[in-house]
Amino acid sequence: MPRISPSSVRACNRVNRFLRLLLPACRTVERSNLEFKWISNELSSLEHLNTNRKLREAIYNACLQRFRYLPLQYILGSQPFGSLELVCRKGVLIPRWETEEWSYELAHRIRKNATNNKQKMVIWDLCSGSGCIALLLKQELQAFKDVNITALDISQKAISLIKRNMARNGIKDVSVISADVLHNPPNPGSMIDILVCNPPYISEDSFVKETSRSVKIHEPRLALVGDKEFYQNLIEHWLPKINSFVYEIGDINQADFVHNAIINDTELNTVWSTGVKRDANGNPRVLYGFRKNGKNNTSFKYHELFDNFGKLN
Amino acid sequence: MISRSLFPRLSFNKYFRLGPTAKKWFSSAAENGFIIDELHPSLIKRVVKYVDDMHSLEALLSQGESFDETTQKRYAKVSFIKDMYERYQQQLQGLEELQELIEEDPSLRDEAEIEFTRLLPDLKGTSNELLNRLIPPHPFAEKPCILELRPGVGGIEAMIFAQDLLNMYTGYAHSKRWKYRIISKNENQSGSGIVDAILSIDEPGSYDRLKYEAGVHRVQRVPATETKGRTHTSTAAVVVLPQMGDDKEVDSFERTFKPDEIRIDVMRASGKGGQHVNTTDSAVRLTHYPSGIVISMQDERSQHKNKAKAFAILRSKLAEKERKEKEDKERSARKDQVSTIDRSDKIRTYNYPQNRITDHRSGYNLHDMEGIMSGERLDEVIDAIQKFDCDLKAKELLSAD
């Protein structure tokens, strides 16, 4: 990472003396300014910081934490996600904008393709973390009373955060299950219509070389580092139980892995189509797949749901 | 003799009534707030024309001719205008008599004042209705508005002036108790002033008042950045847009575009993205290809909100553009030569050394820089332009037929 030029430190000092603390994490003066504005806006709306002195101290502390690469989302304790405002706590992954992008689109597509308000649907969200995907889907599909959403995570911190986020955003009726999906996956009982998952997908190698410092130091490794375990788990355990899946990926290899496994299996390749969706930055971001002819539940046309969602393999 | 004996009494009354703080250069009626808002003479001329028309139509009718449908419609319209005009004249006359009473007869003054304030709204209602009949109201008259401010020539001084204008409009909204919010504001990195700002004024009908603010505002003063005491001339541009629909409709509005018409860029660095970084960058850039409009928005932490804001502004811009095109088309179809407010670019000068604000369209002068820049007396300037615009429209109407 290039070093910060003294001239931008001076530019920051001209504005105010806390601003330069934000430079290492923000990199540019402009972004530092913006983050400083957010920090001071959000802190000044807090009631216990009622005197100037207290507020100044709080802002200084926030900047100092940012100087140590603590993510802004942990400092301010929240991250907007679509129309939701999610609580962020140390120990649980911060929702990313890429996830927001695709889950928002998915929600819109479900809404558009649903036959009517009585559309029955079972959605499971594995590795839910802050619960962002499950809660956004629930929020956007609140008109559909028969859409059942379940969020799963192995971490107790995540489980309590999901519940907190539900309360904060006034969302009800999302089941939260604490479960180890890899070693002891729970039984869904009925067919899952859409299985969504944002598994840890950064490989060991990439974690060292390509992951930003703030993520490395402060975000939970449990939610970040993984290779192909969850994609393996998808093929071995989940495929027979689901009608479609949407998995976030960090690398095209992960999509190829699942794709090849399906292609090389004479039974699976007659049933499943898979595709890859890129994010707004052009990186491959989502691996999705669906049964060419939905099983049991034929009321929903998955090829229409995922029509042009990404590129089919 | 009589006039000489009357004169001191009148002036005494005046003094007595107004108290020592009264300003001298107003007429006494104006000072008390008993002003009658009369219609512009050229509008009256127009009305008289209609009344003449009415009479000739009536003459035809009395000769036993029958009207076809269009003439019938015209007859209905002019007879309505005539009725309105008669009512207007009656009310005006009544008020003028009251005004006289207030000025000349102290014994009846209190009652006359009460009567005057009671009747004034009636006249206003009648004249407004008459005005609406004659001049069609602006298509966005009922809308809330968005103001976009950008510095023009003049470097940092222009940025400071743009900031001053922003303060003026927020002050104006504040004094009117209108709800407003700053949608986006980019401050100058190296010092004071703004690079651009978007102010949303959420009061329905604010567009109708503020639409006259669109154009280039010029400032003449010794800038804070000037070391040798020279006066500089700088400018800032103001764009006024109508607000179309509310935030909730944005989603459905977004879907009215074809995918190849619109492009949404998120401005992000290269790299792997996803879980690898936890950026807070939420900037959105919206490009609308058919019109070439580009909107960038980065003020909110939420990308979703930035996008919604960008779409709201795009919608306003498209609506304003469409209206302008339509107006230009109508104008060129008539080929008239009457100049209009929209075309003149430099609309107002703020001269600090002389403590003077001049509106170049109406030629209106106001010598109170502080009052204007705080937004409290902006109303007076807008009133003047509104009258001027009304006058222009009336002239346009007269030349139309």
XYZ file of C-alpha atoms in Angstrom:
714
model
C 0.000 0.000 0.000
C 1.469 3.386 -0.951
C 2.436 5.601 1.934
C 0.447 8.690 2.767
C 2.007 11.814 1.385
C 2.953 14.583 3.814
C 0.993 17.037 1.696
C -2.269 15.272 2.408
C -1.460 15.227 6.118
C -0.937 18.982 5.898
C -4.189 19.365 3.959
C -5.965 17.522 6.771
C -4.349 19.635 9.450
C -5.680 22.732 7.774
C -9.242 21.517 8.251
C -8.997 20.237 11.817
C -6.498 18.425 13.917
C -8.354 15.121 14.235
C -8.737 14.624 10.529
C -5.259 13.271 9.882
C -6.009 10.371 12.204
C -8.468 9.121 9.614
C -5.969 9.240 6.772
C -4.391 5.783 7.159
C -7.750 4.041 6.886
C -9.354 6.404 4.372
C -6.295 7.078 2.207
C -7.531 10.397 0.740
C -8.308 13.774 2.256
C -11.718 13.802 0.621
C -12.762 10.477 2.115
C -11.359 11.459 5.498
C -13.514 14.562 5.386
C -16.580 12.515 4.588
C -15.929 9.996 7.364
C -15.260 12.785 9.804
C -18.582 14.329 8.879
C -20.369 11.009 9.490
C -18.584 10.490 12.797
C -19.401 13.944 14.110
C -22.980 13.816 12.790
C -23.759 10.481 14.402
C -22.006 11.223 17.683
C -23.644 14.611 18.076
C -27.065 12.981 17.835
C -26.294 10.822 20.876
C -27.960 12.064 24.028
C -25.283 11.312 26.589
C -22.780 13.468 24.708
C -24.615 16.593 25.699
C -21.729 18.929 26.339
C -19.230 20.182 23.820
C -16.397 18.780 25.829
C -17.860 15.281 25.971
C -18.669 15.365 22.270
C -15.184 16.496 21.365
C -13.676 13.771 23.460
C -15.908 11.163 21.844
C -15.016 12.372 18.376
C -11.348 12.310 19.250
C -11.618 8.768 20.573
C -13.488 7.657 17.476
C -10.793 9.141 15.245
C -8.120 7.489 17.330
C -9.815 4.118 16.962
C -10.052 4.690 13.247
C -6.355 5.493 13.243
C -5.881 1.961 14.560
C -7.856 0.683 11.582
C -10.969 -0.175 13.552
C -13.769 -0.263 10.947
C -16.033 2.784 11.018
C -18.995 0.429 11.248
C -17.737 -0.903 14.600
C -16.980 2.595 15.869
C -20.417 3.945 15.040
C -22.021 0.591 15.755
C -24.110 0.414 12.618
C -24.147 -0.053 8.885
C -26.994 0.820 6.507
C -28.062 -2.155 4.455
C -30.714 -1.445 1.864
C -33.576 0.060 3.795
C -32.306 -1.451 7.057
C -30.027 -0.014 9.685
C -28.019 -2.931 11.045
C -26.154 -3.019 14.344
C -22.509 -3.987 13.993
C -20.572 -5.541 16.834
C -17.030 -6.727 17.046
C -16.904 -10.467 16.401
C -19.458 -10.430 13.594
C -18.719 -9.637 9.966
C -19.776 -6.203 8.721
C -22.304 -6.450 5.880
C -20.716 -5.557 2.550
C -22.186 -3.434 -0.207
C -21.769 -6.285 -2.699
C -24.047 -8.419 -0.558
C -26.515 -5.550 -0.320
C -26.511 -5.232 -4.074
C -27.309 -8.826 -4.931
C -29.674 -9.537 -2.066
C -31.666 -6.420 -2.924
C -31.911 -7.550 -6.505
C -32.893 -11.047 -5.427
C -35.660 -9.657 -3.221
C -36.978 -7.578 -6.084
C -36.956 -10.585 -8.403
C -38.830 -12.742 -5.935
C -41.437 -10.037 -5.545
C -41.828 -9.673 -9.282
C -42.105 -13.392 -9.982
C -44.413 -14.311 -7.146
C -47.806 -15.325 -8.447
C -49.696 -13.626 -5.632
C -49.484 -12.599 -1.986
C -50.098 -16.179 -0.929
C -46.873 -17.352 -2.530
C -45.416 -20.051 -0.266
C -41.694 -20.058 0.039
C -38.995 -21.395 2.345
C -35.721 -19.455 2.436
C -32.697 -20.442 4.505
C -29.782 -18.134 5.092
C -26.607 -19.966 6.123
C -23.672 -18.156 7.711
C -26.012 -15.297 8.413
C -23.641 -13.175 10.506
C -25.412 -9.933 11.247
C -28.501 -11.423 9.592
C -28.276 -8.916 6.767
C -29.525 -11.098 3.912
C -32.295 -12.804 5.846
C -33.568 -9.563 7.329
C -33.420 -7.636 4.076
C -35.362 -10.384 2.297
C -37.935 -10.403 5.086
C -38.229 -6.629 4.983
C -38.634 -6.456 1.233
C -41.030 -9.401 1.141
C -43.187 -8.364 4.081
C -46.275 -8.402 1.880
C -45.857 -12.162 1.506
C -47.041 -13.718 4.730
C -46.187 -17.256 3.697
C -42.529 -16.649 3.030
C -40.628 -18.464 5.765
C -37.138 -17.236 6.419
C -34.605 -18.940 8.666
C -31.202 -17.560 9.579
C -28.402 -19.876 10.762
C -24.999 -19.214 12.221
C -22.441 -21.073 14.264
C -21.364 -18.082 16.334
C -23.319 -17.143 19.443
C -22.357 -13.502 18.952
C -23.955 -13.599 15.531
C -27.104 -15.265 16.855
C -27.644 -12.564 19.470
C -26.843 -9.835 16.947
C -29.420 -11.166 14.496
C -32.053 -11.025 17.232
C -30.984 -7.519 18.121
C -31.188 -6.416 14.528
C -34.663 -7.862 14.183
C -35.796 -5.867 17.205
C -34.122 -2.703 15.973
C -35.717 -2.854 12.544
C -39.070 -4.078 13.751
C -38.836 -7.364 11.875
C -40.664 -10.402 13.190
C -40.999 -14.014 12.155
C -37.461 -14.821 11.128
C -36.393 -18.054 12.797
C -32.880 -17.982 14.151
C -31.012 -21.268 14.592
C -27.605 -21.775 16.070
C -25.981 -24.554 14.035
C -22.732 -25.861 12.662
C -23.620 -26.181 8.997
C -20.422 -28.045 8.058
C -20.341 -30.724 10.714
C -23.841 -31.042 11.968
C -26.284 -29.463 9.522
C -29.858 -29.216 10.793
C -32.680 -30.834 8.920
C -34.992 -28.366 7.186
C -37.965 -30.706 7.417
C -39.375 -29.628 4.077
C -37.939 -28.597 0.734
C -35.999 -25.312 0.793
C -36.912 -23.054 -2.101
C -33.978 -20.686 -1.967
C -30.796 -21.331 -0.029
C -28.701 -18.199 0.376
C -25.283 -18.097 1.926
C -22.385 -15.720 2.339
C -19.758 -18.189 3.552
C -16.193 -17.345 4.538
C -14.481 -17.404 1.166
C -11.058 -15.811 1.517
C -8.287 -18.352 1.058
C -5.327 -18.377 3.474
C -3.090 -17.048 0.753
C -5.432 -14.269 -0.231
C -6.041 -13.365 3.415
C -2.374 -12.492 3.762
C -1.910 -10.812 0.412
C -5.149 -9.205 -0.672
C -7.157 -8.455 2.428
C -7.159 -4.935 3.794
C -5.560 -4.265 7.134
C -8.721 -3.180 8.863
C -10.431 -6.473 7.952
C -7.419 -8.552 8.982
C -6.994 -6.943 12.374
C -10.538 -6.348 13.493
C -13.024 -8.616 11.748
C -13.597 -12.233 12.852
C -11.415 -14.712 11.029
C -14.164 -17.278 11.411
C -16.369 -15.327 9.025
C -13.620 -14.642 6.518
C -11.225 -17.475 5.905
C -12.372 -20.542 4.100
C -11.586 -22.307 0.914
C -14.159 -24.581 -0.630
C -15.682 -26.235 2.456
C -19.016 -24.539 2.139
C -19.256 -25.127 -1.598
C -18.375 -28.794 -1.009
C -21.020 -28.868 1.691
C -23.514 -27.367 -0.744
C -22.973 -30.145 -3.269
C -22.853 -32.988 -0.798
C -25.445 -32.008 1.697
C -27.834 -29.382 0.424
C -28.439 -29.952 -3.280
C -31.041 -32.714 -2.814
C -32.930 -30.603 -0.288
C -33.254 -27.389 -2.236
C -34.784 -25.920 -5.367
C -32.268 -23.135 -5.872
C -29.244 -21.586 -4.213
C -27.439 -18.247 -4.167
C -23.897 -18.295 -2.735
C -21.564 -15.355 -2.527
C -18.068 -16.084 -3.832
C -14.697 -14.406 -3.543
C -13.068 -16.023 -6.490
C -14.218 -17.504 -9.780
C -12.483 -20.791 -8.792
C -15.162 -21.398 -6.215
C -17.875 -21.073 -8.836
C -15.966 -23.336 -11.214
C -15.585 -25.890 -8.472
C -19.324 -26.181 -7.961
C -20.051 -25.958 -11.655
C -17.610 -28.765 -12.515
C -18.941 -30.948 -9.754
C -22.420 -30.629 -11.205
C -21.350 -31.051 -14.822
C -19.328 -34.184 -14.043
C -22.155 -35.861 -12.250
C -24.441 -37.559 -14.753
C -27.444 -37.216 -12.527
C -26.946 -33.667 -11.290
C -26.183 -32.165 -14.690
C -29.590 -33.078 -16.031
C -31.313 -31.298 -13.149
C -29.232 -28.211 -12.271
C -28.307 -25.006 -14.091
C -25.699 -22.746 -12.570
C -24.539 -19.222 -13.288
C -22.303 -16.457 -12.015
C -23.316 -12.883 -11.313
C -20.794 -10.079 -11.243
C -20.984 -7.091 -8.906
C -21.012 -3.444 -9.974
C -17.231 -3.464 -9.825
C -17.026 -6.277 -12.347
C -15.824 -8.952 -9.923
C -17.499 -12.363 -9.951
C -19.580 -12.196 -6.794
C -22.448 -14.633 -6.785
C -22.805 -18.277 -7.741
C -26.385 -19.302 -8.267
C -28.128 -22.422 -9.402
C -31.638 -23.770 -9.782
C -33.467 -26.903 -10.782
C -34.452 -26.742 -14.427
C -37.872 -28.071 -13.475
C -38.665 -27.206 -9.876
C -39.149 -30.185 -7.611
C -42.417 -30.654 -5.683
C -43.139 -26.967 -5.729
C -43.802 -26.184 -9.353
C -45.718 -22.941 -8.753
C -42.491 -20.958 -8.889
C -40.560 -20.670 -12.120
C -36.923 -20.534 -11.161
C -35.620 -19.977 -14.661
C -37.666 -16.783 -14.730
C -36.544 -15.764 -11.266
C -32.915 -15.996 -12.326
C -33.428 -14.811 -15.879
C -30.532 -12.432 -16.616
C -29.533 -12.455 -12.943
C -26.025 -13.300 -14.081
C -24.398 -15.334 -16.800
C -25.397 -18.981 -17.046
C -22.608 -21.475 -17.400
C -57.563 78.941 3.876
C -59.285 75.641 4.205
C -56.368 73.685 2.877
C -54.013 75.471 5.197
C -56.135 74.648 8.178
C -56.471 71.037 7.126
C -52.828 70.409 6.574
C -51.497 70.683 10.124
C -54.291 68.515 11.441
C -53.495 65.761 9.018
C -49.819 65.797 9.755
C -50.547 65.774 13.448
C -52.786 62.759 13.021
C -50.098 61.052 11.125
C -47.541 61.663 13.791
C -49.862 60.699 16.543
C -50.885 57.490 14.957
C -47.495 56.258 13.940
C -45.341 57.141 16.874
C -41.793 58.360 16.794
C -40.266 55.225 15.269
C -42.271 55.456 12.058
C -40.300 55.823 8.889
C -40.927 58.959 6.924
C -40.713 57.931 3.343
C -43.718 55.673 3.123
C -47.233 56.822 2.593
C -49.319 56.619 5.721
C -51.562 53.906 4.385
C -48.634 51.728 3.481
C -47.163 52.196 6.886
C -50.174 50.818 8.626
C -50.223 47.852 6.326
C -53.416 48.970 4.603
C -52.187 48.416 1.097
C -54.432 47.353 -1.711
C -52.902 44.907 -4.129
C -54.261 46.107 -7.428
C -54.006 44.170 -10.633
C -51.458 45.333 -13.126
C -52.742 47.949 -15.650
C -51.902 45.776 -18.648
C -53.964 42.979 -17.127
C -56.831 45.369 -16.649
C -56.451 46.337 -20.289
C -56.707 42.700 -21.149
C -59.827 42.306 -19.059
C -61.406 45.316 -20.693
C -60.724 43.673 -24.015
C -62.596 40.599 -22.839
C -65.475 42.710 -21.651
C -65.669 44.376 -25.063
C -65.646 40.961 -26.615
C -68.489 40.019 -24.321
C -70.520 43.000 -25.404
C -70.076 42.277 -29.068
C -71.063 38.675 -28.488
C -74.134 39.824 -26.626
C -74.985 42.140 -29.481
C -74.807 39.183 -31.843
C -76.983 37.193 -29.507
C -79.563 39.926 -29.348
C -79.738 39.882 -33.149
C -80.944 36.335 -32.823
C -77.830 34.529 -33.990
C -77.060 31.155 -32.502
C -73.561 30.245 -31.377
C -71.581 27.232 -32.388
C -69.738 25.275 -29.745
C -66.456 27.212 -29.725
C -68.182 30.570 -29.559
C -70.330 29.256 -26.784
C -67.256 28.267 -24.837
C -65.729 31.646 -25.427
C -68.930 33.311 -24.327
C -68.905 31.324 -21.107
C -65.312 32.257 -20.456
C -65.679 35.968 -21.100
C -68.868 36.233 -19.124
C -67.125 34.583 -16.194
C -64.259 37.040 -16.505
C -66.705 39.913 -16.714
C -68.481 38.822 -13.545
C -65.179 38.437 -11.776
C -64.028 41.803 -12.967
C -67.201 43.504 -11.783
C -66.834 41.908 -8.414
C -63.197 42.951 -8.319
C -64.100 46.546 -9.125
C -66.768 46.628 -6.452
C -64.465 45.255 -3.800
C -61.669 47.570 -4.872
C -63.938 50.562 -4.648
C -65.131 49.533 -1.201
C -61.615 49.152 0.034
C -60.524 52.458 -1.392
C -63.337 54.180 0.414
C -62.327 52.504 3.629
C -58.758 53.564 3.068
C -59.871 57.123 2.735
C -61.835 56.827 5.955
C -58.851 55.466 7.799
C -56.728 58.332 6.666
C -59.135 61.156 7.187
C -61.627 60.344 9.876
C -60.041 59.444 13.195
C -63.409 58.845 14.858
C -64.293 55.964 12.563
C -60.774 54.720 12.093
C -60.867 51.665 14.327
C -64.009 50.288 12.788
C -62.775 51.066 9.304
C -59.551 49.254 9.990
C -61.353 46.149 11.136
C -63.583 46.268 8.096
C -60.586 46.766 5.851
C -58.697 43.762 7.164
C -61.865 41.713 6.869
C -62.464 42.602 3.253
C -58.897 42.482 1.996
C -58.754 38.671 1.608
C -61.896 38.791 -0.523
C -60.242 41.120 -2.971
C -57.145 38.987 -3.006
C -59.232 35.922 -3.759
C -61.035 37.633 -6.596
C -57.899 39.054 -8.133
C -56.142 35.693 -7.865
C -59.003 33.958 -9.579
C -59.023 36.567 -12.285
C -55.289 36.222 -12.668
C -55.511 32.467 -12.998
C -58.132 32.840 -15.702
C -55.939 35.213 -17.623
C -52.530 33.691 -17.030
C -52.403 29.937 -16.789
C -50.538 28.902 -13.604
C -47.109 27.334 -13.809
C -47.294 23.553 -14.237
C -45.091 23.011 -11.170
C -46.565 25.825 -9.084
C -47.743 23.451 -6.380
C -44.513 21.523 -6.089
C -41.784 21.655 -3.481
C -38.400 22.438 -4.930
C -34.717 21.623 -5.038
C -32.044 24.300 -5.275
C -28.667 23.502 -6.741
C -25.836 25.924 -6.060
C -22.501 26.045 -7.790
C -19.740 28.653 -7.765
C -19.001 30.336 -11.097
C -16.052 32.553 -11.989
C -13.970 33.924 -9.157
C -12.172 31.009 -7.546
C -12.426 30.673 -3.792
C -14.378 33.922 -3.502
C -17.049 32.416 -5.749
C -17.151 29.329 -3.505
C -17.592 31.544 -0.461
C -20.351 33.412 -2.236
C -22.071 30.135 -3.114
C -21.941 29.294 0.592
C -23.434 32.720 1.370
C -26.255 32.060 -1.067
C -26.880 28.673 0.528
C -27.137 30.407 3.903
C -29.490 32.943 2.374
C -31.868 30.275 1.106
C -31.786 28.244 4.296
C -32.420 31.484 6.188
C -35.295 32.260 3.858
C -36.817 28.823 4.367
C -36.286 29.205 8.096
C -38.008 32.580 8.248
C -40.957 31.148 6.313
C -40.992 28.092 8.562
C -40.536 25.824 5.599
C -38.963 22.431 6.099
C -35.651 22.095 4.344
C -32.692 19.770 4.270
C -29.317 19.876 2.640
C -29.216 16.843 0.399
C -25.604 17.121 -0.511
C -22.835 19.572 0.115
C -19.229 19.421 -0.954
C -17.024 21.817 0.896
C -13.922 23.356 -0.500
C -10.972 21.267 0.679
C -8.545 24.084 1.195
C -10.446 26.607 3.209
C -13.930 28.017 3.085
C -16.786 27.909 0.603
C -18.557 25.106 -1.199
C -17.896 23.276 -4.429
C -21.551 22.434 -4.832
C -24.635 21.988 -2.734
C -28.148 20.727 -3.177
C -30.843 22.097 -0.918
C -34.259 20.563 -0.809
C -37.158 22.708 0.339
C -40.045 20.425 1.121
C -42.835 22.987 1.265
C -45.432 22.481 -1.477
C -45.551 25.632 -3.580
C -42.024 26.702 -2.743
C -41.104 26.143 -6.373
C -43.492 28.868 -7.390
C -41.699 31.400 -5.188
C -38.134 30.292 -5.762
C -38.273 29.609 -9.485
C -37.206 33.198 -10.074
C -33.936 32.488 -8.301
C -32.632 30.383 -11.160
C -29.731 31.970 -12.963
C -26.374 33.571 -12.327
C -25.966 35.672 -9.197
C -23.134 38.196 -9.222
C -21.322 39.547 -6.215
C -19.165 42.639 -6.009
C -17.142 43.010 -2.852
C -13.698 42.914 -1.330
C -13.194 39.211 -0.755
C -11.867 37.805 2.486
C -9.034 36.348 0.432
C -8.003 39.728 -0.995
C -4.990 41.360 0.629
C -4.839 44.664 -1.229
C -8.397 45.790 -0.694
C -9.556 45.554 -4.287
C -13.173 44.885 -5.146
C -13.752 41.640 -7.062
C -16.637 40.473 -9.145
C -17.549 36.804 -8.817
C -20.557 34.714 -9.658
C -22.472 31.695 -8.493
C -25.139 29.783 -10.354
C -28.445 28.638 -8.950
C -30.600 25.957 -10.535
C -34.157 25.516 -9.328
C -35.894 22.211 -9.905
C -39.352 20.991 -8.988
C -39.548 18.004 -6.648
C -41.503 15.261 -8.336
C -43.115 12.691 -6.073
C -41.754 11.554 -2.730
C -39.021 9.173 -1.688
C -41.307 6.186 -1.622
C -42.002 6.453 -5.312
C -38.342 6.424 -6.230
C -38.230 2.671 -6.476
C -41.026 2.511 -8.992
C -39.624 5.534 -10.815
C -36.298 3.777 -11.139
C -38.033 0.916 -12.882
C -39.493 3.148 -15.569
C -36.109 3.353 -17.255
C -34.904 0.838 -19.747
C -31.626 -0.787 -18.731
C -29.759 0.771 -21.645
C -30.963 4.279 -20.807
C -29.461 4.424 -17.412
C -26.198 3.447 -15.891
C -25.450 3.239 -12.179
C -21.801 3.319 -11.235
C -20.463 2.739 -7.799
C -17.151 4.451 -7.495
C -14.743 2.015 -5.950
C -11.131 1.110 -6.019
C -9.797 -1.909 -7.823
C -9.127 -5.079 -5.869
C -11.000 -8.140 -4.860
C -13.824 -6.460 -2.979
C -16.335 -8.532 -1.041
C -15.121 -9.746 2.326
C -11.574 -8.607 1.520
C -12.351 -4.967 2.301
C -14.786 -3.192 4.562
C -14.995 0.083 2.711
C -17.374 2.800 3.809
C -17.464 4.228 0.306
C -21.084 4.599 -0.700
C -20.797 6.992 -3.625
C -23.159 6.486 -6.518
C -23.003 7.975 -9.984
C -26.054 7.992 -12.172
C -25.844 8.546 -15.922
C -28.948 9.075 -18.000
C -27.910 8.568 -21.591
C -30.818 10.136 -23.537
C -30.424 13.488 -21.769
C -26.738 13.313 -20.876
C -27.466 14.116 -17.236
C -24.898 12.820 -14.754
C -25.525 12.930 -11.017
C -23.039 11.965 -8.329
C -24.078 11.451 -4.748
C -21.894 10.432 -1.821
C -23.195 12.195 1.257
C -24.977 9.320 2.947
C -23.389 6.277 4.501
C -26.049 4.218 2.810
C -25.567 3.467 -0.855
C -29.259 2.787 -1.075
C -30.105 6.317 0.105
C -27.520 7.894 -2.167
C -29.078 6.107 -5.092
C -32.565 7.198 -4.094
C -31.428 10.805 -3.820
C -29.715 10.660 -7.189
C -32.863 9.303 -8.780
C -35.013 11.994 -7.155
C -32.752 14.680 -8.591
C -32.688 13.039 -11.989
C -36.454 13.017 -11.973
C -36.611 16.718 -11.146
C -34.074 17.565 -13.802
C -35.942 15.644 -16.452
C -39.227 17.304 -15.527
C -37.689 20.769 -15.636
C -36.003 20.022 -18.927
C -39.219 18.815 -20.458
C -41.054 21.918 -19.292
C -38.364 24.211 -20.719
C -38.417 22.463 -24.055
C -42.167 22.711 -24.222
C -42.088 26.382 -23.356
C -39.420 27.111 -25.950
C -41.429 25.290 -28.557
C -44.535 27.286 -27.784
C -42.569 30.493 -27.858
C -40.925 29.834 -31.177
C -44.291 28.848 -32.586
C -45.582 32.290 -31.675
C -42.332 33.925 -32.773
C -42.829 36.652 -30.278
C -40.143 39.084 -29.294
C -41.110 39.598 -25.687
C -38.122 38.791 -23.558
C -38.728 36.447 -20.694
C -37.214 35.823 -17.344
C -35.845 32.416 -18.162
C -33.490 33.625 -20.801
C -31.612 36.380 -19.078
C -28.664 34.758 -17.445
C -27.220 37.195 -14.976
C -30.183 37.836 -12.787
C -28.991 39.687 -9.722
C -26.066 41.695 -8.388
C -25.070 41.852 -4.739
C -22.984 44.973 -4.301
C -21.480 44.998 -0.826
C -19.654 48.364 -0.911
C -22.918 50.088 -1.819
C -25.020 47.817 0.419
C -27.236 47.278 -2.610
C -29.018 44.364 -4.274
C -30.196 44.889 -7.804
C -32.384 42.499 -9.668
C -31.577 42.937 -13.336
C -34.856 41.629 -14.626
C -37.216 43.828 -12.706
C -34.706 46.621 -12.044
C -35.619 46.394 -8.379
C -33.149 47.816 -5.880
C -32.898 47.075 -2.197
C -30.404 48.660 0.135
C -30.107 46.104 2.902
C -27.414 43.517 2.339
C -27.769 41.957 5.755
C -31.520 41.599 5.437
C -31.126 39.860 2.107
C -28.256 37.592 2.976
C -30.048 36.388 6.084
C -32.988 35.590 3.817
C -35.418 37.731 5.786
C -36.035 40.359 3.135
C -35.609 38.104 0.133
C -39.375 38.036 -0.102
C -39.450 41.669 -1.180
C -37.132 41.000 -4.086
C -39.111 37.954 -5.109
C -42.344 39.934 -4.887
C -40.897 42.501 -7.262
C -39.870 39.869 -9.803
C -43.136 38.071 -9.484
C -44.955 41.269 -10.326
C -42.588 41.889 -13.172
C -43.099 38.382 -14.494
C -46.849 38.789 -14.242
C -46.560 42.013 -16.192
C -44.484 40.293 -18.858
C -46.943 37.472 -19.153
C -49.758 39.969 -19.464
C -47.912 41.749 -22.242
C -47.303 38.440 -23.916
C -51.004 37.754 -23.706
C -51.859 41.115 -25.201
C -49.500 40.589 -28.087
C -50.796 37.085 -28.635
C -54.028 38.265 -30.134
